[in-house]
Coordinates of N, CA and C in Angstrom, one line a residue:
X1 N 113.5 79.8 103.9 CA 112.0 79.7 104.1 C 111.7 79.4 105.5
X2 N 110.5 79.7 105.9 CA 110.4 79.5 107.5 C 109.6 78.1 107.6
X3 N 109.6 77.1 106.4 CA 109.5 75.7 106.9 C 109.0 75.1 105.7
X4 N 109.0 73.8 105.5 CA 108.3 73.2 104.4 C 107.2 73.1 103.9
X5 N 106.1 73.7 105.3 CA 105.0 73.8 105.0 C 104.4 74.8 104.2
X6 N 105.7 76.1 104.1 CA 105.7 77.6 103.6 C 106.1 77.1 102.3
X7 N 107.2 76.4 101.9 CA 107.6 76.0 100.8 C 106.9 74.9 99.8
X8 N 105.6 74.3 100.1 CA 105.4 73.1 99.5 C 104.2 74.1 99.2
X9 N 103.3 74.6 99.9 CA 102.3 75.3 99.7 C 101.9 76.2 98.4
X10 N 103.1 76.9 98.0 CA 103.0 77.7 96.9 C 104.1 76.9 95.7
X11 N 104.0 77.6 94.9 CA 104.6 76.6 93.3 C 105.6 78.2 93.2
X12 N 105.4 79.4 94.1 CA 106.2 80.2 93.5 C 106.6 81.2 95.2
X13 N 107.8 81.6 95.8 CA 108.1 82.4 97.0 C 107.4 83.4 96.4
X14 N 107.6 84.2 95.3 CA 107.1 85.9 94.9 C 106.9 85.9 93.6
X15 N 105.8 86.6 93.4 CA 105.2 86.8 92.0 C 105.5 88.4 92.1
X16 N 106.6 88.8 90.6 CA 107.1 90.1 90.5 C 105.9 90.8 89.3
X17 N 105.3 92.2 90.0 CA 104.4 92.5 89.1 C 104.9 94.2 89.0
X18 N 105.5 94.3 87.5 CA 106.0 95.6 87.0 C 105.7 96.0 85.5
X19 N 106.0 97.1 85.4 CA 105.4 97.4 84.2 C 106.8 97.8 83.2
X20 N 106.6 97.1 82.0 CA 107.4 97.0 81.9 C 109.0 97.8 81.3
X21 N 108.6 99.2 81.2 CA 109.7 100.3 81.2 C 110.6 100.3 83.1
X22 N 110.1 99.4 83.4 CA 110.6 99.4 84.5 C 111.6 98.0 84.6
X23 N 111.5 97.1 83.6 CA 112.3 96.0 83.7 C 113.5 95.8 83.9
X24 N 114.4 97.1 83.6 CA 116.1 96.8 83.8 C 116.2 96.9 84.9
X25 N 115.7 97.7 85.8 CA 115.5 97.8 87.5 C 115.3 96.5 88.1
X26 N 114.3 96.0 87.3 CA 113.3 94.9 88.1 C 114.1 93.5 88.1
X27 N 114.8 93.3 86.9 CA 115.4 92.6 86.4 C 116.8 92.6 87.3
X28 N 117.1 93.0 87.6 CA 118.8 92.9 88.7 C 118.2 92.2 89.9
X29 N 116.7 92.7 90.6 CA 116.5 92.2 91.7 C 116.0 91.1 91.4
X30 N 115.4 90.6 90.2 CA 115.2 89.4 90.0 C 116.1 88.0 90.1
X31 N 117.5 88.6 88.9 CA 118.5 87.7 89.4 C 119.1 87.4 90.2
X32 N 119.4 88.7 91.4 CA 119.5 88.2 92.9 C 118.8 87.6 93.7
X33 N 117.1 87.5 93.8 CA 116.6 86.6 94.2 C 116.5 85.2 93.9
X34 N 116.8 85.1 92.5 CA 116.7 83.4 91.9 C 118.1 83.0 91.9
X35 N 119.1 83.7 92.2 CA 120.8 83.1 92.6 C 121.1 83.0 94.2
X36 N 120.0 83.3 94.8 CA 119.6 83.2 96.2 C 118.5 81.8 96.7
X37 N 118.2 81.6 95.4 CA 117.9 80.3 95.2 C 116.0 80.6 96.1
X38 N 115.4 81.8 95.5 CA 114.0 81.6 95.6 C 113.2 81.7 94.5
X39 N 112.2 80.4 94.4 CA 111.3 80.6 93.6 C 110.7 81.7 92.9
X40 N 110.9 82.1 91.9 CA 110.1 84.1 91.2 C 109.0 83.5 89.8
X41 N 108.4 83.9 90.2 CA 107.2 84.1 88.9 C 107.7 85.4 88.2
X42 N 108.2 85.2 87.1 CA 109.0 86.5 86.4 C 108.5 86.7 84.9
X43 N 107.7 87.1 84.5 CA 107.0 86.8 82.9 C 108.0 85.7 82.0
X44 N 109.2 86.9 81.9 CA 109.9 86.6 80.9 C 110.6 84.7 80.7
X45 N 110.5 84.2 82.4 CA 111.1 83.1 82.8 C 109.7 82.2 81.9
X46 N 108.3 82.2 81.7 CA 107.7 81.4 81.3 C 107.3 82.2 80.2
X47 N 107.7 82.5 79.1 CA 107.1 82.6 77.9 C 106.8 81.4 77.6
X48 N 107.4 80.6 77.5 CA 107.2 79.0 77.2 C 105.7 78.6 77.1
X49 N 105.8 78.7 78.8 CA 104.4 78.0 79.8 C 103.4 79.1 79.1
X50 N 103.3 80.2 79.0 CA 102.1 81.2 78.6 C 101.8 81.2 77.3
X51 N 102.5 80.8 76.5 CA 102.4 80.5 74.9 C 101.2 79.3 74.6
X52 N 100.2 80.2 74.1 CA 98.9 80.1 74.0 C 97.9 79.9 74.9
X53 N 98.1 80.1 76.2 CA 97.3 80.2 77.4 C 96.2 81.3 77.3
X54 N 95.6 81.2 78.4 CA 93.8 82.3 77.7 C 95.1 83.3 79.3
X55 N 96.0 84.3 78.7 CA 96.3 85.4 80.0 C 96.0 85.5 81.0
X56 N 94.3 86.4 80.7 CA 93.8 86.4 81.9 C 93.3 85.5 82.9
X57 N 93.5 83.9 82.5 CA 93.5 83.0 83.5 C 94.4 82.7 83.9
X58 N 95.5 82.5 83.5 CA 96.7 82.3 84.1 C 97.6 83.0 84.9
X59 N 98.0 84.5 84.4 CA 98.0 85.2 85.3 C 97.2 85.8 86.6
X60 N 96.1 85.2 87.0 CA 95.3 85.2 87.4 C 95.7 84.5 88.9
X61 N 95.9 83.3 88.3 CA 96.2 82.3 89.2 C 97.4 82.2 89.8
X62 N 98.5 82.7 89.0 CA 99.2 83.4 89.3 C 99.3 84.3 91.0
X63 N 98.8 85.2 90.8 CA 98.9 86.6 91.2 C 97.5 86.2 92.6
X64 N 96.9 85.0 92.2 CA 96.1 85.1 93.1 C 96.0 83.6 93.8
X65 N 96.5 82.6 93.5 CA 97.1 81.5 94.6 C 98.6 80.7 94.1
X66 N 98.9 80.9 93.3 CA 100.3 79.9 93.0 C 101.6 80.9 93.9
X67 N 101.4 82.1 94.6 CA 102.6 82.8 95.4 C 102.1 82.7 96.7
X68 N 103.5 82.8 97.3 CA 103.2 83.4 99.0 C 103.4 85.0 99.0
X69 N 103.9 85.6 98.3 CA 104.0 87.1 98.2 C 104.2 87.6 96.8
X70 N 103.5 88.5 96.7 CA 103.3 89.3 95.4 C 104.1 90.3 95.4
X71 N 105.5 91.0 94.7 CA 106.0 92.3 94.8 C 105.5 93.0 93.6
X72 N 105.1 94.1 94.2 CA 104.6 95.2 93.1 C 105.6 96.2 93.0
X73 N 106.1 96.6 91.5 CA 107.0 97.5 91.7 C 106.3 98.3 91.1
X74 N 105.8 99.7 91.4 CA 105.1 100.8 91.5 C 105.8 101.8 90.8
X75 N 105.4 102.1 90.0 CA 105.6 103.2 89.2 C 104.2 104.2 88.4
X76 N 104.6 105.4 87.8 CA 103.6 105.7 86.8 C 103.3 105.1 85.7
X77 N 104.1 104.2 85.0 CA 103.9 103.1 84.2 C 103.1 102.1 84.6
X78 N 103.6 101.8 85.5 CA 102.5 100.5 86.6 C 101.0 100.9 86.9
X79 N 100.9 101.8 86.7 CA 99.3 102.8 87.2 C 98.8 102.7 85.9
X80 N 99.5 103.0 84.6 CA 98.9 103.2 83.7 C 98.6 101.6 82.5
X81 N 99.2 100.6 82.9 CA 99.0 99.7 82.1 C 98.0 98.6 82.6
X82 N 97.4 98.0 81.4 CA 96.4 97.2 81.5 C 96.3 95.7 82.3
X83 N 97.6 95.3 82.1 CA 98.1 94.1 82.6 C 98.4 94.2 83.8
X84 N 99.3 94.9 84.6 CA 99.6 95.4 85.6 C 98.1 95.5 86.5
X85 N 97.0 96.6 85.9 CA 96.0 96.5 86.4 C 95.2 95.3 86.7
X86 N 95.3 94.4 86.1 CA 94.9 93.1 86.3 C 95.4 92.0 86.9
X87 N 96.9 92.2 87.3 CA 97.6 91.6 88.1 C 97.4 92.2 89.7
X88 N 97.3 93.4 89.5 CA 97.4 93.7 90.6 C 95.8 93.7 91.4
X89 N 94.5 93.8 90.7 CA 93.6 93.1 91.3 C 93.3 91.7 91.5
X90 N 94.2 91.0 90.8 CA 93.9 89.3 91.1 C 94.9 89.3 93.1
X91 N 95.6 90.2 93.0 CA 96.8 90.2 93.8 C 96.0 90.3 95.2
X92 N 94.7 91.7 95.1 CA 93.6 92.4 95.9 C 92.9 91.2 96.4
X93 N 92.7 90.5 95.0 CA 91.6 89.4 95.9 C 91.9 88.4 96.9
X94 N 93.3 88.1 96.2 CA 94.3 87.1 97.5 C 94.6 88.0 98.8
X95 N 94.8 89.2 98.3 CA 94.9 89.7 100.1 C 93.6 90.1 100.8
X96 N 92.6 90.1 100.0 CA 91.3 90.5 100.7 C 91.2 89.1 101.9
X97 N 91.3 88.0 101.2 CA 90.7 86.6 101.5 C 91.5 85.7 102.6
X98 N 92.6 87.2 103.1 CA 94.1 86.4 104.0 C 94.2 87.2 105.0
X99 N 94.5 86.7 106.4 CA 94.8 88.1 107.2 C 96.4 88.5 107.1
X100 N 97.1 87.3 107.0 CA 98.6 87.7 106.8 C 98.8 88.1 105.2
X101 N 100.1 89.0 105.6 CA 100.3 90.0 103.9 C 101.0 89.2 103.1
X102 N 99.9 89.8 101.7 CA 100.5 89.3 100.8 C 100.8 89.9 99.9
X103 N 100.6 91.4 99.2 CA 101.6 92.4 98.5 C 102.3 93.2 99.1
X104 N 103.6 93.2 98.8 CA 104.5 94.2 99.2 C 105.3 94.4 97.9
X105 N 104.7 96.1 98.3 CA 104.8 96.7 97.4 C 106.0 97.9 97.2
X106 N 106.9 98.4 96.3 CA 108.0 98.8 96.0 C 107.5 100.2 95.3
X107 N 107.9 101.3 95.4 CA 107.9 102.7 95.2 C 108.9 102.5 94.3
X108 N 108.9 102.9 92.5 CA 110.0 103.2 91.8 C 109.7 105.1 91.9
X109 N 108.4 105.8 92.1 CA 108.2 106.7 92.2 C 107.2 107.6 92.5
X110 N 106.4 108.5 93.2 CA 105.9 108.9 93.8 C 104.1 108.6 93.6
X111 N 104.0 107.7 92.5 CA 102.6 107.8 92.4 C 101.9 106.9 92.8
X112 N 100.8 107.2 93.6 CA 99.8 106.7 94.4 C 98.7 105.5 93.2
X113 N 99.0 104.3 93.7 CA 98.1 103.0 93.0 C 96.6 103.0 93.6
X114 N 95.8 103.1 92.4 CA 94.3 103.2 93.0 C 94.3 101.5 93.6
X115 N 93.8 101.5 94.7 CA 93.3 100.2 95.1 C 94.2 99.9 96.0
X116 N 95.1 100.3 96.4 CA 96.1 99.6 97.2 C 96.3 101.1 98.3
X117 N 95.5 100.7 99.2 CA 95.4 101.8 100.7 C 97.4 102.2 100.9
X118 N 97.4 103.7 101.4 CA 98.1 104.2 101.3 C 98.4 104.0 102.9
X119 N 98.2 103.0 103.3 CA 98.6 102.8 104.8 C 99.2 101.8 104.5
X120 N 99.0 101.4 103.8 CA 100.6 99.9 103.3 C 101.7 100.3 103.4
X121 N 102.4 99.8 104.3 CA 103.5 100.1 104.7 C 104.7 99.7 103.1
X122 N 105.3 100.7 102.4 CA 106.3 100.2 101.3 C 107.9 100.1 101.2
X123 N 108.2 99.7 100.2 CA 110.0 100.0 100.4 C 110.1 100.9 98.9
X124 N 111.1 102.0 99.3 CA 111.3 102.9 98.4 C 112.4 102.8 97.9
X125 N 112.4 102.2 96.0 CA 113.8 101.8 95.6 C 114.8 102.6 95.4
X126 N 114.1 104.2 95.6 CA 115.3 104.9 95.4 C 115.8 105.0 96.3
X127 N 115.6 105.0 97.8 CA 116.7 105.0 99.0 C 117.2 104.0 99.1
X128 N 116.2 102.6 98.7 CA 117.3 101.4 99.3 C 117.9 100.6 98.2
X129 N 118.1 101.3 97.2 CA 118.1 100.0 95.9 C 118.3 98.7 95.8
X130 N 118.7 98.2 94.3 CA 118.3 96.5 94.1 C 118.7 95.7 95.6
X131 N 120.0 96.1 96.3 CA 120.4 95.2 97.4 C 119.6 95.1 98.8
X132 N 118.9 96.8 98.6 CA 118.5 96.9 99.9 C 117.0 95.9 100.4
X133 N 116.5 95.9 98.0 CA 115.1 95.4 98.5 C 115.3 93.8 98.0
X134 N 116.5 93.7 97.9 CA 116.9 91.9 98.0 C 117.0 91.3 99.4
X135 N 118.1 92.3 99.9 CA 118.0 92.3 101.4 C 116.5 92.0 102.6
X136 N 115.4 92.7 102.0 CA 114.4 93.3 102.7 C 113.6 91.6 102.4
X137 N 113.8 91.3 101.2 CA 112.5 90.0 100.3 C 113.1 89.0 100.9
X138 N 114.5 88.6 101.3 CA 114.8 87.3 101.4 C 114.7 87.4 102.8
X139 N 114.7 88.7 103.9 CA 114.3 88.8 105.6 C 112.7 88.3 105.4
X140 N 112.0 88.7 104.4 CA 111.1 88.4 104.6 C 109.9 87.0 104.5
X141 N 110.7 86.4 103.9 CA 110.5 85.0 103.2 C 111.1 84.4 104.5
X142 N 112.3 84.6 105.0 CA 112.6 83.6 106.3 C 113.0 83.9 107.5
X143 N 112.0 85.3 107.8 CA 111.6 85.7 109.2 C 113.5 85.9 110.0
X144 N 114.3 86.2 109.4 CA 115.3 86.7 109.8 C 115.9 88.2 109.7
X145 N 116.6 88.8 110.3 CA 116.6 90.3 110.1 C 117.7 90.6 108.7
X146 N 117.0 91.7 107.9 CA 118.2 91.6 106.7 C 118.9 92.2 107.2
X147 N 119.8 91.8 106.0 CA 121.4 92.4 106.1 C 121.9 93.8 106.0
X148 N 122.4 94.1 106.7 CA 123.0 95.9 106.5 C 123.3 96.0 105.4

């Protein structure tokens, strides 16, 4: 992390937002990030905590102050589900309200996410896969250059 003020600030380093035919993918980069020892807001890690919570407030909060970065993994599945869509506007409002970035977002495949400007610079999982965009999350989290 780039200091304790980065680390105390948020309750989570990355809030992973995928849909979920996309989870066996999602799910390898997950475990490499949390055996790398960063904080992930990952659904499946709090069913616990969300069991009986009102959703859309919690994920909410989520997605819109408990992270320092939001990863969206993008897909046509991701465009098409309800959740996703709601995650990824609470995600809009935290980056409307910030000048430094806070979604970065992941191409599983060529389709364009309404709401999310196509000048956002992304990482494409099919060129770099799980290592490349583990590599890429944990340079980014502590301002060092990733790994070849």
């Amino acid at each position: 992390m780039t200091g304790a003020s980065a680390e105390s600030t948020y309750e989570f380093d990355v809030a992973i937002s995928f849909a979920g035919e996309d989870r066996d993918f999602v799910e390898v980069i997950v475990s490499r990030l949390k055996d790398a020892g960063i904080r992930v807001f990952y659904d499946t890690d709090y069913q616990v905590a969300m069991w009986g919570e009102d959703l859309a407030e919690y994920l909410d909060q989520v997605y819109r102050a408990k992270a320092r970065y939001a990863i969206m993994f993008i897909s046509r599945f991701y465009a098409e589900k309800m959740w996703t869509r709601y995650e990824r506007r609470s995600a809009l409002v935290r980056a409307l309200g910030q000048e430094s970035v806070y979604i970065l977002p992941v191409r599983l495949d060529s389709t364009i996410l309404e709401g999310l400007h196509q000048t956002i610079a992304y990482l494409d999982a099919q060129l770099m896969g799980p290592h490349g965009i583990v590599s890429a999350t944990l340079a980014k989290l502590t301002g060092a250059p990733p790994a070849p």
